[in-house]
Amino acid sequence: MSSTSTNNVINFYLSEVDSRILEKQKELKEAFEKSANLRTHAETIQNFIGKYANFETRVNELQAEIAEMDRLIAEKQKEIDENRNFSRREERKVATRIRAEKIDTGIQSSQKEHPSDNYCLLYPHHDSMRI
């Protein structure tokens, strides 16, 4: 083989090696881009997971607050019911006392106005005795 043909063969192989190197560089660049995209997606997912964890924590806090409010509402409702029952008992006592006082004053006033009514009650056939 002549040196020219040897040089041509070497040049051919070198050009093949160069084209394979360019191909591999292109593949490597694509792999880096995919890696960067994956990294971006991974960061997005991590951020989402962090936000979700914060959201879940906040939901749990709100559920605890709601449970506490429900407990306080139940306590207040119990107090209201107890006060309402107490008020009703007191109203009945007052009403009973007022009725008793009215009955007492009614009997006393009827005795003061018509003393002979008692006589008539004892002796109903003596209406003429009424004053």
PDB file of C-alpha atoms in Angstrom:
ATOM      1  CA  MET A   1       0.000   0.000   0.000  1.00  0.00           C
ATOM      2  CA  SER A   2       1.175   3.354  -0.800  1.00  0.00           C
ATOM      3  CA  SER A   3       1.419   6.087   1.696  1.00  0.00           C
ATOM      4  CA  THR A   4      -1.379   7.937  -0.041  1.00  0.00           C
ATOM      5  CA  SER A   5      -3.743   5.056   0.216  1.00  0.00           C
ATOM      6  CA  THR A   6      -2.679   4.500   3.814  1.00  0.00           C
ATOM      7  CA  ASN A   7      -3.342   8.147   4.517  1.00  0.00           C
ATOM      8  CA  ASN A   8      -6.725   7.834   2.846  1.00  0.00           C
ATOM      9  CA  VAL A   9      -7.608   4.810   4.975  1.00  0.00           C
ATOM     10  CA  ILE A  10      -6.428   6.584   8.112  1.00  0.00           C
ATOM     11  CA  ASN A  11      -8.405   9.684   7.138  1.00  0.00           C
ATOM     12  CA  PHE A  12     -11.478   7.533   6.471  1.00  0.00           C
ATOM     13  CA  TYR A  13     -11.195   5.870   9.887  1.00  0.00           C
ATOM     14  CA  LEU A  14     -10.566   9.235  11.565  1.00  0.00           C
ATOM     15  CA  SER A  15     -13.627  10.710   9.895  1.00  0.00           C
ATOM     16  CA  GLU A  16     -15.651   7.670  11.044  1.00  0.00           C
ATOM     17  CA  VAL A  17     -14.324   8.143  14.568  1.00  0.00           C
ATOM     18  CA  ASP A  18     -15.123  11.889  14.391  1.00  0.00           C
ATOM     19  CA  SER A  19     -18.678  11.215  13.211  1.00  0.00           C
ATOM     20  CA  ARG A  20     -19.174   8.633  15.991  1.00  0.00           C
ATOM     21  CA  ILE A  21     -17.778  11.113  18.514  1.00  0.00           C
ATOM     22  CA  LEU A  22     -20.241  13.756  17.222  1.00  0.00           C
ATOM     23  CA  GLU A  23     -23.069  11.221  17.465  1.00  0.00           C
ATOM     24  CA  LYS A  24     -22.101  10.323  21.026  1.00  0.00           C
ATOM     25  CA  GLN A  25     -21.773  14.023  21.915  1.00  0.00           C
ATOM     26  CA  LYS A  26     -25.277  14.594  20.518  1.00  0.00           C
ATOM     27  CA  GLU A  27     -26.623  11.633  22.549  1.00  0.00           C
ATOM     28  CA  LEU A  28     -24.810  12.927  25.623  1.00  0.00           C
ATOM     29  CA  LYS A  29     -26.305  16.410  25.133  1.00  0.00           C
ATOM     30  CA  GLU A  30     -29.799  14.878  24.814  1.00  0.00           C
ATOM     31  CA  ALA A  31     -29.164  12.817  27.949  1.00  0.00           C
ATOM     32  CA  PHE A  32     -28.099  15.974  29.820  1.00  0.00           C
ATOM     33  CA  GLU A  33     -31.254  17.772  28.627  1.00  0.00           C
ATOM     34  CA  LYS A  34     -33.411  14.846  29.734  1.00  0.00           C
ATOM     35  CA  SER A  35     -31.558  14.788  33.037  1.00  0.00           C
ATOM     36  CA  ALA A  36     -32.182  18.519  33.485  1.00  0.00           C
ATOM     37  CA  ASN A  37     -35.865  18.003  32.651  1.00  0.00           C
ATOM     38  CA  LEU A  38     -36.048  15.118  35.097  1.00  0.00           C
ATOM     39  CA  ARG A  39     -34.361  17.259  37.754  1.00  0.00           C
ATOM     40  CA  THR A  40     -36.902  20.041  37.120  1.00  0.00           C
ATOM     41  CA  HIS A  41     -39.763  17.545  37.327  1.00  0.00           C
ATOM     42  CA  ALA A  42     -38.284  16.046  40.479  1.00  0.00           C
ATOM     43  CA  GLU A  43     -38.065  19.518  42.055  1.00  0.00           C
ATOM     44  CA  THR A  44     -41.659  20.228  41.021  1.00  0.00           C
ATOM     45  CA  ILE A  45     -42.766  16.947  42.562  1.00  0.00           C
ATOM     46  CA  GLN A  46     -40.796  17.681  45.746  1.00  0.00           C
ATOM     47  CA  ASN A  47     -42.411  21.124  45.969  1.00  0.00           C
ATOM     48  CA  PHE A  48     -45.818  19.557  45.454  1.00  0.00           C
ATOM     49  CA  ILE A  49     -45.118  16.961  48.140  1.00  0.00           C
ATOM     50  CA  GLY A  50     -43.999  19.727  50.500  1.00  0.00           C
ATOM     51  CA  LYS A  51     -47.109  21.775  49.775  1.00  0.00           C
ATOM     52  CA  TYR A  52     -49.289  18.690  50.182  1.00  0.00           C
ATOM     53  CA  ALA A  53     -47.656  17.899  53.530  1.00  0.00           C
ATOM     54  CA  ASN A  54     -48.267  21.491  54.663  1.00  0.00           C
ATOM     55  CA  PHE A  55     -51.830  21.288  53.369  1.00  0.00           C
ATOM     56  CA  GLU A  56     -52.400  17.984  55.155  1.00  0.00           C
ATOM     57  CA  THR A  57     -51.008  19.454  58.379  1.00  0.00           C
ATOM     58  CA  ARG A  58     -53.261  22.504  58.021  1.00  0.00           C
ATOM     59  CA  VAL A  59     -56.286  20.285  57.351  1.00  0.00           C
ATOM     60  CA  ASN A  60     -55.507  18.310  60.511  1.00  0.00           C
ATOM     61  CA  GLU A  61     -55.177  21.562  62.480  1.00  0.00           C
ATOM     62  CA  LEU A  62     -58.509  22.794  61.117  1.00  0.00           C
ATOM     63  CA  GLN A  63     -60.179  19.488  61.962  1.00  0.00           C
ATOM     64  CA  ALA A  64     -58.874  19.791  65.523  1.00  0.00           C
ATOM     65  CA  GLU A  65     -60.180  23.385  65.720  1.00  0.00           C
ATOM     66  CA  ILE A  66     -63.580  22.261  64.407  1.00  0.00           C
ATOM     67  CA  ALA A  67     -63.724  19.447  66.974  1.00  0.00           C
ATOM     68  CA  GLU A  68     -62.886  21.957  69.736  1.00  0.00           C
ATOM     69  CA  MET A  69     -65.576  24.357  68.479  1.00  0.00           C
ATOM     70  CA  ASP A  70     -68.103  21.505  68.390  1.00  0.00           C
ATOM     71  CA  ARG A  71     -67.178  20.648  71.981  1.00  0.00           C
ATOM     72  CA  LEU A  72     -67.580  24.283  73.077  1.00  0.00           C
ATOM     73  CA  ILE A  73     -70.905  24.552  71.244  1.00  0.00           C
ATOM     74  CA  ALA A  74     -72.139  21.387  72.982  1.00  0.00           C
ATOM     75  CA  GLU A  75     -71.053  22.836  76.356  1.00  0.00           C
ATOM     76  CA  LYS A  76     -72.832  26.129  75.667  1.00  0.00           C
ATOM     77  CA  GLN A  77     -75.950  24.286  74.480  1.00  0.00           C
ATOM     78  CA  LYS A  78     -75.928  22.277  77.708  1.00  0.00           C
ATOM     79  CA  GLU A  79     -75.616  25.517  79.731  1.00  0.00           C
ATOM     80  CA  ILE A  80     -78.465  27.080  77.740  1.00  0.00           C
ATOM     81  CA  ASP A  81     -80.656  24.019  78.308  1.00  0.00           C
ATOM     82  CA  GLU A  82     -79.845  24.018  82.033  1.00  0.00           C
ATOM     83  CA  ASN A  83     -80.636  27.748  82.278  1.00  0.00           C
ATOM     84  CA  ARG A  84     -83.858  27.265  80.313  1.00  0.00           C
ATOM     85  CA  ASN A  85     -84.916  24.413  82.618  1.00  0.00           C
ATOM     86  CA  PHE A  86     -83.996  26.488  85.678  1.00  0.00           C
ATOM     87  CA  SER A  87     -85.998  29.438  84.324  1.00  0.00           C
ATOM     88  CA  ARG A  88     -89.007  27.206  83.684  1.00  0.00           C
ATOM     89  CA  ARG A  89     -88.831  25.813  87.220  1.00  0.00           C
ATOM     90  CA  GLU A  90     -88.567  29.336  88.615  1.00  0.00           C
ATOM     91  CA  GLU A  91     -91.477  30.502  86.440  1.00  0.00           C
ATOM     92  CA  ARG A  92     -93.607  27.610  87.728  1.00  0.00           C
ATOM     93  CA  LYS A  93     -92.668  28.442  91.319  1.00  0.00           C
ATOM     94  CA  VAL A  94     -93.517  32.114  90.805  1.00  0.00           C
ATOM     95  CA  ALA A  95     -96.766  31.268  88.995  1.00  0.00           C
ATOM     96  CA  THR A  96     -97.751  28.843  91.764  1.00  0.00           C
ATOM     97  CA  ARG A  97     -96.948  31.445  94.417  1.00  0.00           C
ATOM     98  CA  ILE A  98     -98.912  34.139  92.541  1.00  0.00           C
ATOM     99  CA  ARG A  99    -101.910  31.807  92.164  1.00  0.00           C
ATOM    100  CA  ALA A 100    -101.723  30.966  95.850  1.00  0.00           C
ATOM    101  CA  GLU A 101    -101.544  34.673  96.705  1.00  0.00           C
ATOM    102  CA  LYS A 102    -104.487  35.434  94.394  1.00  0.00           C
ATOM    103  CA  ILE A 103    -106.502  32.672  95.968  1.00  0.00           C
ATOM    104  CA  ASP A 104    -105.628  33.970  99.455  1.00  0.00           C
ATOM    105  CA  THR A 105    -106.410  37.580  98.528  1.00  0.00           C
ATOM    106  CA  GLY A 106    -109.551  36.469  96.699  1.00  0.00           C
ATOM    107  CA  ILE A 107    -110.833  34.672  99.775  1.00  0.00           C
ATOM    108  CA  GLN A 108    -109.880  37.564 102.031  1.00  0.00           C
ATOM    109  CA  SER A 109    -111.456  40.178  99.751  1.00  0.00           C
ATOM    110  CA  SER A 110    -114.653  38.175  99.375  1.00  0.00           C
ATOM    111  CA  GLN A 111    -114.852  37.889 103.146  1.00  0.00           C
ATOM    112  CA  LYS A 112    -114.316  41.636 103.541  1.00  0.00           C
ATOM    113  CA  GLU A 113    -116.834  42.636 100.868  1.00  0.00           C
ATOM    114  CA  HIS A 114    -119.688  40.311 101.863  1.00  0.00           C
ATOM    115  CA  PRO A 115    -119.358  38.901 105.339  1.00  0.00           C
ATOM    116  CA  SER A 116    -122.837  37.429 105.049  1.00  0.00           C
ATOM    117  CA  ASP A 117    -121.677  35.290 102.096  1.00  0.00           C
ATOM    118  CA  ASN A 118    -120.111  32.973 104.602  1.00  0.00           C
ATOM    119  CA  TYR A 119    -123.430  32.826 106.428  1.00  0.00           C
ATOM    120  CA  CYS A 120    -125.183  32.079 103.153  1.00  0.00           C
ATOM    121  CA  LEU A 121    -122.686  29.359 102.427  1.00  0.00           C
ATOM    122  CA  LEU A 122    -123.436  27.807 105.782  1.00  0.00           C
ATOM    123  CA  TYR A 123    -127.194  28.356 105.474  1.00  0.00           C
ATOM    124  CA  PRO A 124    -128.101  28.533 101.770  1.00  0.00           C
ATOM    125  CA  HIS A 125    -131.870  28.641 102.454  1.00  0.00           C
ATOM    126  CA  HIS A 126    -131.465  32.002 104.240  1.00  0.00           C
ATOM    127  CA  ASP A 127    -130.874  34.230 101.203  1.00  0.00           C
ATOM    128  CA  SER A 128    -132.996  36.854 102.833  1.00  0.00           C
ATOM    129  CA  MET A 129    -130.398  37.243 105.550  1.00  0.00           C
ATOM    130  CA  ARG A 130    -127.941  38.656 103.071  1.00  0.00           C
ATOM    131  CA  ILE A 131    -126.978  42.246 103.782  1.00  0.00           C
TER     132      ILE A 131
END
